[in-house]
Short mmCIF file of C-alpha atoms and ligand atoms in Angstrom, two decimals:
data_model
loop_
_atom_site.label_atom_id
_atom_site.label_comp_id
_atom_site.label_asym_id
_atom_site.label_seq_id
_atom_site.Cartn_x
_atom_site.Cartn_y
_atom_site.Cartn_z
CA MET A 10 0.00 0.00 0.00
CA LYS A 11 0.99 3.66 -0.30
CA ALA A 12 1.71 5.86 2.73
CA MET A 13 3.10 9.36 3.21
CA ARG A 14 6.04 8.93 5.57
CA LEU A 15 7.81 11.56 7.62
CA GLU A 16 11.34 10.18 7.59
CA GLY A 17 13.02 13.09 9.35
CA ILE A 18 12.62 16.84 9.68
CA GLY A 19 11.90 18.22 6.21
CA GLN A 20 11.78 14.72 4.72
CA LEU A 21 8.35 13.64 3.57
CA PHE A 22 7.80 10.99 0.91
CA THR A 23 5.00 8.82 -0.38
CA ARG A 24 6.34 5.27 -0.26
CA GLU A 25 5.22 1.74 -0.90
CA VAL A 26 4.95 0.07 2.56
CA ASP A 27 3.51 -3.15 3.98
CA LYS A 28 -0.20 -3.15 4.71
CA PRO A 29 -0.56 -3.30 8.53
CA THR A 30 -1.97 -6.35 10.32
CA PRO A 31 -4.58 -5.62 13.01
CA GLY A 32 -3.79 -6.64 16.59
CA PRO A 33 -6.59 -8.18 18.70
CA ASP A 34 -8.16 -4.78 19.54
CA ASP A 35 -7.53 -3.07 16.19
CA LEU A 36 -9.62 -2.20 13.19
CA LEU A 37 -7.94 -2.19 9.79
CA VAL A 38 -9.47 0.81 8.06
CA ARG A 39 -9.34 1.65 4.34
CA VAL A 40 -8.90 5.42 4.43
CA GLU A 41 -11.45 7.38 2.39
CA ALA A 42 -10.16 10.85 3.26
CA CYS A 43 -7.64 12.43 5.61
CA GLY A 44 -7.43 16.17 6.20
CA VAL A 45 -4.23 18.20 6.09
CA CYS A 46 -3.84 20.21 9.30
CA GLY A 47 -1.40 22.93 10.35
CA THR A 48 0.09 20.40 12.78
CA ASP A 49 1.23 18.26 9.81
CA ARG A 50 3.20 21.25 8.52
CA HIS A 51 4.67 21.83 12.00
CA LEU A 52 5.71 18.16 12.13
CA PHE A 53 7.37 18.48 8.72
CA HIS A 54 9.35 21.51 9.90
CA GLY A 55 10.27 19.88 13.23
CA GLU A 56 8.26 22.47 15.19
CA PHE A 57 6.26 19.75 16.89
CA PRO A 58 7.80 16.59 18.38
CA SER A 59 7.18 13.35 16.49
CA ARG A 60 8.80 9.96 16.04
CA PRO A 61 9.99 9.55 12.46
CA PRO A 62 9.79 7.40 10.49
CA VAL A 63 6.03 7.62 10.82
CA THR A 64 3.01 7.94 8.53
CA LEU A 65 1.33 11.32 9.18
CA GLY A 66 -2.40 12.05 9.12
CA HIS A 67 -4.68 12.39 12.16
CA GLU A 68 -7.96 13.63 10.60
CA PHE A 69 -9.15 10.47 8.89
CA SER A 70 -12.19 8.32 8.30
CA GLY A 71 -12.80 5.22 6.26
CA ILE A 72 -14.24 1.76 5.94
CA ILE A 73 -13.37 -1.22 8.14
CA GLU A 74 -11.72 -3.92 6.08
CA ALA A 75 -10.74 -6.33 8.89
CA THR A 76 -11.15 -6.56 12.65
CA GLY A 77 -8.96 -8.05 15.39
CA SER A 78 -10.10 -11.07 17.40
CA HIS A 79 -11.24 -9.00 20.46
CA VAL A 80 -13.19 -6.38 18.51
CA SER A 81 -16.89 -6.02 19.24
CA GLY A 82 -19.48 -3.52 18.08
CA PHE A 83 -17.80 -3.00 14.70
CA ALA A 84 -18.12 -5.02 11.52
CA VAL A 85 -16.30 -5.21 8.22
CA GLY A 86 -17.81 -2.61 5.90
CA ASP A 87 -18.70 -0.11 8.67
CA ARG A 88 -17.60 3.49 8.17
CA ILE A 89 -15.71 4.95 11.14
CA THR A 90 -13.93 8.09 12.21
CA GLY A 91 -10.86 7.69 14.40
CA ASP A 92 -10.10 9.80 17.44
CA PRO A 93 -6.32 9.99 16.99
CA ASN A 94 -5.51 10.95 20.59
CA ILE A 95 -4.88 7.82 22.62
CA ALA A 96 -4.81 8.42 26.39
CA CYS A 97 -3.25 5.84 28.70
CA GLY A 98 -6.26 5.78 31.05
CA ARG A 99 -4.02 5.22 34.07
CA CYS A 100 -2.02 8.39 34.76
CA SER A 101 -3.15 10.94 37.36
CA HIS A 102 -4.72 13.18 34.72
CA CYS A 103 -6.55 10.34 32.99
CA VAL A 104 -8.00 9.03 36.25
CA ASN A 105 -9.24 12.54 36.98
CA GLY A 106 -11.04 12.58 33.64
CA ARG A 107 -8.56 14.95 31.99
CA VAL A 108 -7.61 12.60 29.15
CA ASN A 109 -6.37 15.40 26.87
CA LEU A 110 -3.67 16.10 29.47
CA CYS A 111 -2.59 12.44 29.64
CA ARG A 112 1.08 12.12 30.55
CA ASN A 113 1.48 9.31 28.05
CA LEU A 114 -0.64 10.69 25.22
CA GLN A 115 0.06 8.99 21.89
CA ALA A 116 -1.48 10.24 18.69
CA ILE A 117 -2.23 8.33 15.52
CA GLY A 118 -0.48 10.24 12.74
CA ILE A 119 2.12 11.72 15.09
CA HIS A 120 3.57 8.97 17.27
CA ARG A 121 2.16 5.98 15.39
CA ASP A 122 1.22 5.48 11.75
CA GLY A 123 -1.67 7.65 10.60
CA GLY A 124 -4.21 8.22 7.90
CA PHE A 125 -2.22 9.58 4.95
CA ALA A 126 -2.16 6.02 3.64
CA ASP A 127 -4.32 3.47 1.90
CA TYR A 128 -4.92 1.78 5.28
CA VAL A 129 -4.61 2.75 8.94
CA LEU A 130 -4.88 0.72 12.16
CA VAL A 131 -7.34 2.14 14.68
CA PRO A 132 -7.71 0.71 18.22
CA GLN A 133 -11.41 -0.05 18.69
CA LYS A 134 -11.70 2.34 21.67
CA GLN A 135 -10.65 5.19 19.35
CA ALA A 136 -13.24 4.42 16.64
CA PHE A 137 -16.74 5.89 16.23
CA LEU A 138 -19.34 4.74 13.72
CA LEU A 139 -20.49 7.02 10.92
CA PRO A 140 -23.53 6.37 8.72
CA ALA A 141 -23.11 4.34 5.51
CA GLU A 142 -24.86 7.08 3.52
CA LEU A 143 -22.52 9.88 4.67
CA ASP A 144 -20.43 11.58 1.99
CA PRO A 145 -17.11 9.71 2.38
CA MET A 146 -15.18 13.02 2.43
CA HIS A 147 -17.07 14.44 5.40
CA GLY A 148 -15.83 12.02 8.07
CA ALA A 149 -12.40 13.68 7.91
CA PHE A 150 -13.90 16.73 9.64
CA CYS A 151 -14.80 14.89 12.86
CA GLU A 152 -11.41 15.47 14.48
CA PRO A 153 -11.15 19.25 13.96
CA LEU A 154 -14.82 19.56 14.87
CA ALA A 155 -14.24 17.60 18.09
CA CYS A 156 -11.47 20.06 19.07
CA CYS A 157 -13.82 22.99 18.38
CA LEU A 158 -16.55 21.34 20.43
CA HIS A 159 -14.32 21.22 23.48
CA GLY A 160 -13.74 24.97 23.10
CA ILE A 161 -17.46 25.58 22.71
CA ASP A 162 -18.16 23.51 25.84
CA LEU A 163 -15.65 25.57 27.82
CA ALA A 164 -17.09 28.84 26.48
CA GLY A 165 -20.49 28.36 28.11
CA ILE A 166 -22.43 29.83 25.19
CA GLN A 167 -26.13 30.23 25.99
CA ALA A 168 -29.19 30.93 23.89
CA GLY A 169 -28.94 34.59 22.97
CA SER A 170 -25.19 34.90 23.65
CA SER A 171 -22.97 37.20 21.64
CA VAL A 172 -19.78 35.63 20.26
CA VAL A 173 -16.71 36.80 18.37
CA VAL A 174 -14.56 34.27 16.48
CA LEU A 175 -11.01 35.41 15.67
CA GLY A 176 -9.48 33.68 12.62
CA GLY A 177 -11.37 32.26 9.66
CA GLY A 178 -9.48 29.04 8.96
CA VAL A 179 -11.26 25.70 9.25
CA ILE A 180 -11.32 25.91 13.06
CA GLY A 181 -12.84 29.40 12.99
CA LEU A 182 -15.41 28.48 10.35
CA LEU A 183 -16.45 25.40 12.35
CA ALA A 184 -16.54 27.50 15.53
CA VAL A 185 -18.89 30.00 13.86
CA GLN A 186 -21.31 27.18 13.05
CA LEU A 187 -21.07 25.58 16.50
CA ALA A 188 -21.66 28.94 18.18
CA ARG A 189 -24.87 29.35 16.18
CA LEU A 190 -25.94 25.80 17.02
CA ALA A 191 -25.26 26.50 20.70
CA GLY A 192 -27.75 29.36 20.53
CA ALA A 193 -25.65 32.46 19.99
CA THR A 194 -27.67 35.12 18.21
CA THR A 195 -24.70 37.37 17.42
CA VAL A 196 -21.65 35.70 15.87
CA ILE A 197 -18.97 37.98 14.43
CA LEU A 198 -15.96 36.58 12.56
CA SER A 199 -12.73 38.52 12.28
CA THR A 200 -10.41 37.37 9.50
CA ARG A 201 -8.37 39.14 6.84
CA GLN A 202 -9.34 37.24 3.70
CA ALA A 203 -12.56 38.53 2.14
CA SER A 204 -13.55 35.13 0.70
CA ARG A 205 -13.59 33.66 4.21
CA ARG A 206 -15.67 36.52 5.59
CA THR A 207 -18.23 35.94 2.85
CA LEU A 208 -18.24 32.21 3.50
CA ALA A 209 -18.63 32.74 7.25
CA GLU A 210 -21.68 34.91 6.73
CA GLU A 211 -23.15 32.23 4.48
CA LEU A 212 -22.46 29.67 7.21
CA GLY A 213 -24.26 31.62 9.91
CA ALA A 214 -22.05 34.50 11.07
CA THR A 215 -24.24 37.55 11.63
CA ALA A 216 -21.37 39.89 10.72
CA SER A 217 -17.72 39.78 9.75
CA VAL A 218 -14.87 42.23 10.11
CA ASP A 219 -11.48 42.71 8.50
CA PRO A 220 -8.89 43.18 11.27
CA SER A 221 -6.39 44.67 8.83
CA ALA A 222 -8.80 47.43 7.76
CA ALA A 223 -9.92 48.85 11.09
CA ASP A 224 -9.35 48.69 14.85
CA ILE A 225 -11.52 45.70 15.64
CA ILE A 226 -11.76 46.47 19.36
CA GLU A 227 -13.43 49.75 18.43
CA THR A 228 -15.45 48.23 15.56
CA ILE A 229 -16.85 45.48 17.75
CA ALA A 230 -16.78 46.59 21.39
CA GLY A 231 -16.49 50.40 21.11
CA PRO A 232 -19.39 52.68 22.12
CA ASN A 233 -20.65 52.71 18.53
CA GLY A 234 -19.52 49.18 17.79
CA LEU A 235 -21.46 46.08 16.82
CA VAL A 236 -21.76 44.99 20.48
CA PRO A 237 -20.94 48.02 22.64
CA GLY A 238 -19.04 47.00 25.76
CA GLY A 239 -17.93 43.64 24.38
CA VAL A 240 -19.29 40.16 23.80
CA ASP A 241 -20.16 37.29 26.10
CA VAL A 242 -17.67 34.90 24.48
CA VAL A 243 -14.58 35.23 22.30
CA LEU A 244 -13.20 32.16 20.53
CA GLU A 245 -9.58 32.73 19.51
CA CYS A 246 -8.92 30.48 16.50
CA ALA A 247 -5.95 32.14 14.80
CA GLY A 248 -3.01 31.27 17.04
CA VAL A 249 -1.26 34.63 16.80
CA GLY A 250 -0.32 36.98 19.63
CA GLU A 251 -2.39 39.83 18.26
CA THR A 252 -5.61 37.82 18.37
CA VAL A 253 -4.96 36.43 21.85
CA ILE A 254 -4.66 40.01 23.10
CA GLN A 255 -7.79 40.99 21.14
CA ALA A 256 -9.66 38.08 22.74
CA THR A 257 -9.09 39.48 26.23
CA LYS A 258 -10.22 42.95 25.15
CA LEU A 259 -13.29 41.95 23.18
CA ALA A 260 -14.85 40.00 26.06
CA ARG A 261 -17.34 42.05 28.06
CA PRO A 262 -16.90 42.43 31.83
CA GLY A 263 -17.62 38.96 33.18
CA GLY A 264 -17.23 37.47 29.71
CA THR A 265 -15.11 34.53 28.59
CA ALA A 266 -12.19 34.34 26.17
CA VAL A 267 -11.32 30.84 24.96
CA ILE A 268 -7.92 30.31 23.34
CA LEU A 269 -8.00 27.49 20.77
CA GLY A 270 -5.20 28.77 18.53
CA VAL A 271 -1.72 27.34 19.01
CA MET A 272 0.96 30.02 19.20
CA PRO A 273 4.56 29.00 18.46
CA GLN A 274 6.26 27.55 21.53
CA GLY A 275 8.38 30.12 23.36
CA GLU A 276 6.54 33.11 21.91
CA THR A 277 5.10 35.49 24.51
CA ILE A 278 2.57 38.32 24.54
CA SER A 279 1.87 41.17 26.89
CA ILE A 280 -1.49 41.43 28.64
CA GLU A 281 -2.68 43.72 31.42
CA PRO A 282 -3.77 41.72 34.49
CA PHE A 283 -5.34 44.84 36.00
CA ASP A 284 -7.75 45.09 33.11
CA LEU A 285 -8.58 41.37 33.23
CA LEU A 286 -9.11 41.50 37.00
CA PHE A 287 -11.31 44.57 37.14
CA ARG A 288 -13.46 43.25 34.33
CA GLU A 289 -13.27 39.69 35.73
CA VAL A 290 -12.70 38.28 32.26
CA LYS A 291 -12.45 34.51 32.28
CA LEU A 292 -9.44 33.45 30.18
CA VAL A 293 -9.50 29.75 29.35
CA THR A 294 -7.58 27.49 27.02
CA SER A 295 -8.93 24.57 25.03
CA PHE A 296 -6.67 21.67 24.10
CA LEU A 297 -7.67 18.73 21.91
CA ASN A 298 -10.92 16.79 22.06
CA PRO A 299 -11.56 15.14 25.45
CA PHE A 300 -14.74 13.05 25.15
CA THR A 301 -16.07 15.16 22.26
CA HIS A 302 -15.34 12.87 19.31
CA ARG A 303 -18.65 10.96 19.56
CA ARG A 304 -20.65 14.21 19.50
CA ALA A 305 -18.55 15.51 16.62
CA ALA A 306 -19.30 12.33 14.67
CA ASP A 307 -23.02 12.71 15.45
CA LEU A 308 -22.95 16.34 14.31
CA ILE A 309 -21.21 15.42 11.05
CA ALA A 310 -23.70 12.58 10.52
CA SER A 311 -26.62 14.94 11.17
CA GLY A 312 -25.56 17.26 8.36
CA LYS A 313 -26.03 20.24 10.70
CA ILE A 314 -22.45 21.37 10.12
CA GLU A 315 -21.59 22.52 6.60
CA VAL A 316 -18.28 20.96 5.70
CA GLU A 317 -18.56 20.48 1.93
CA ARG A 318 -17.85 24.16 1.37
CA LEU A 319 -14.76 24.02 3.57
CA ILE A 320 -13.09 21.54 1.17
CA SER A 321 -10.75 23.54 -1.05
CA ARG A 322 -8.96 20.67 -2.83
CA LYS A 323 -8.70 16.90 -2.91
CA VAL A 324 -5.27 15.47 -3.65
CA SER A 325 -3.79 11.99 -4.08
CA LEU A 326 -1.18 10.43 -1.79
CA ALA A 327 1.41 11.12 -4.50
CA GLU A 328 0.59 14.85 -4.43
CA ALA A 329 0.34 15.05 -0.63
CA PRO A 330 4.04 15.64 0.27
CA ALA A 331 4.07 18.83 -1.84
CA VAL A 332 0.92 20.06 -0.08
CA VAL A 333 2.21 19.45 3.44
CA SER A 334 5.71 20.80 2.78
CA ASN A 335 4.39 24.10 1.41
CA PRO A 336 2.35 26.81 3.16
CA PRO A 337 -1.40 26.76 2.48
CA ALA A 338 -2.41 28.45 -0.77
CA LYS A 339 -4.31 31.74 -0.47
CA GLY A 340 -8.00 31.23 0.15
CA GLU A 341 -7.53 27.56 0.95
CA VAL A 342 -9.50 26.25 3.93
CA LYS A 343 -9.15 22.44 4.05
CA VAL A 344 -7.20 20.15 1.74
CA LEU A 345 -8.20 16.49 1.85
CA VAL A 346 -5.86 13.66 0.90
CA VAL A 347 -7.93 11.00 -0.83
CA PRO A 348 -6.00 7.71 -1.18
CA GLY A 349 -8.46 6.49 -3.82
CA LEU A 350 -7.60 9.35 -6.23
P1 LIG B 9 -5.50 28.33 9.89
O1 LIG B 9 -6.06 27.81 8.65
O2 LIG B 9 -4.11 28.81 9.92
O3 LIG B 9 -6.48 29.51 10.35
C1 LIG B 9 -6.11 30.57 11.14
C2 LIG B 9 -6.47 31.80 10.38
O4 LIG B 9 -6.44 32.90 11.26
C3 LIG B 9 -5.51 32.17 9.29
O5 LIG B 9 -5.69 31.44 8.12
C4 LIG B 9 -5.81 33.64 9.10
O6 LIG B 9 -6.83 33.84 8.14
C5 LIG B 9 -6.38 34.06 10.45
N1 LIG B 9 -5.57 35.09 11.06
C6 LIG B 9 -4.23 35.19 11.10
N2 LIG B 9 -3.89 36.32 11.70
C7 LIG B 9 -5.04 36.95 12.04
C8 LIG B 9 -5.36 38.17 12.70
N3 LIG B 9 -4.40 38.99 13.12
N4 LIG B 9 -6.66 38.47 12.91
C9 LIG B 9 -7.65 37.64 12.49
N5 LIG B 9 -7.38 36.49 11.84
C10 LIG B 9 -6.12 36.16 11.64
O7 LIG B 9 -5.62 27.28 11.05
P2 LIG B 9 -6.84 26.35 11.53
O8 LIG B 9 -6.64 24.99 11.03
O9 LIG B 9 -8.15 27.02 11.31
O10 LIG B 9 -6.49 26.34 13.08
C11 LIG B 9 -6.59 27.53 13.82
C12 LIG B 9 -5.70 27.45 15.04
O11 LIG B 9 -6.20 26.46 15.92
C13 LIG B 9 -4.26 27.04 14.75
O12 LIG B 9 -3.39 27.76 15.59
C14 LIG B 9 -4.24 25.58 15.08
O13 LIG B 9 -2.95 25.14 15.43
C15 LIG B 9 -5.18 25.56 16.25
N6 LIG B 9 -5.81 24.28 16.58
C16 LIG B 9 -6.01 24.06 17.88
C17 LIG B 9 -6.63 22.92 18.30
C18 LIG B 9 -6.88 22.72 19.76
O14 LIG B 9 -7.12 21.61 20.18
N7 LIG B 9 -6.85 23.76 20.54
C19 LIG B 9 -7.03 21.97 17.35
C20 LIG B 9 -6.81 22.23 16.01
C21 LIG B 9 -6.20 23.40 15.63
P3 LIG B 9 -6.87 35.24 7.30
O15 LIG B 9 -5.72 35.15 6.37
O16 LIG B 9 -8.21 35.24 6.66
O17 LIG B 9 -6.73 36.32 8.31
ZN1 LIG B 10 -3.01 9.15 30.88
#
């Protein structure tokens, strides 16, 4: 079978490799689609620890082709999505229910072979059923959606809440939709690219702003802004210092700012604790997808989240190394690697 292998920092190749054999608790899954994520690019550049040689790809779904001897509840031919993040279940964080903080966290597509391949092995406890009639490309969105769901859960959005989403990549565009589903009546997206602002408004954002054109603190939370005084919830989905600072300033007194974006390790920003304290802004961070993958799969299956329009390109495994080793093209939201192409 073919697999895209990270063989060292800056060394990514599609190779012919042996098809894996499922262990007793594994599913052998024929990959239908696997999304390219910023983390794959970080892994390529050595900005995120991994264990080469390894097959990348952690946003995958596909069809079960074989099952191990101890597998139950899954059958050959079922479509599944894999939660790539494997917690040990035994460390102090796991036993306290904080599985995303597991001391021994292993991820499919980072520490063990992933979904940029014709086949991937998925431990049965990491697999979630998807409907047979689902568009085979859509299952690849379960993982990023599950990460967004954790952020939404932490945000405490209520019916009638006002929300700002900072950053209009796939995470931001999913967050806009989840905020609407959670009952927010005002959802404002801030992102620089006009095509993404248009798309966000079509996906449910009530307004969008260009942070490069105007002072967005004033435009949104100023006395004559869209939500004078600030919003109930800010979802930071850009991963840059500027937006993290904006998140703290756009939240109303008593509001919540959730940081989903990943800033480069070692980079710092300057915030004013006095301002945070006197406005009692709740600053929280959201990491990975603890216990949200099942709900993400159900949401994708329900069709209530528009993902088709987030797919910018579908590429083959042969084309995939060029995609991952280069920055995203302008306007691109999600590139899917489709082994069948
Ligand atoms: P992405 O495609 O890079 O999207 C982020 C977008 O933010 C950029 O494309 C850019 O769009 C926008 N942006 C950049 N600077 C901005 C600014 N100053 N103001 C407003 N928008 C700005 O990445 P993604 O896949 O959507 O992921 C978003 C972030 O979440 C990344 O940092 C990623 O690592 C992180 N993430 C976190 C988790 C988690 O568990 N917490 C899970 C997955 C991903 P424009 O060019 O339109 O401005
Ligand atoms: Zn653990």
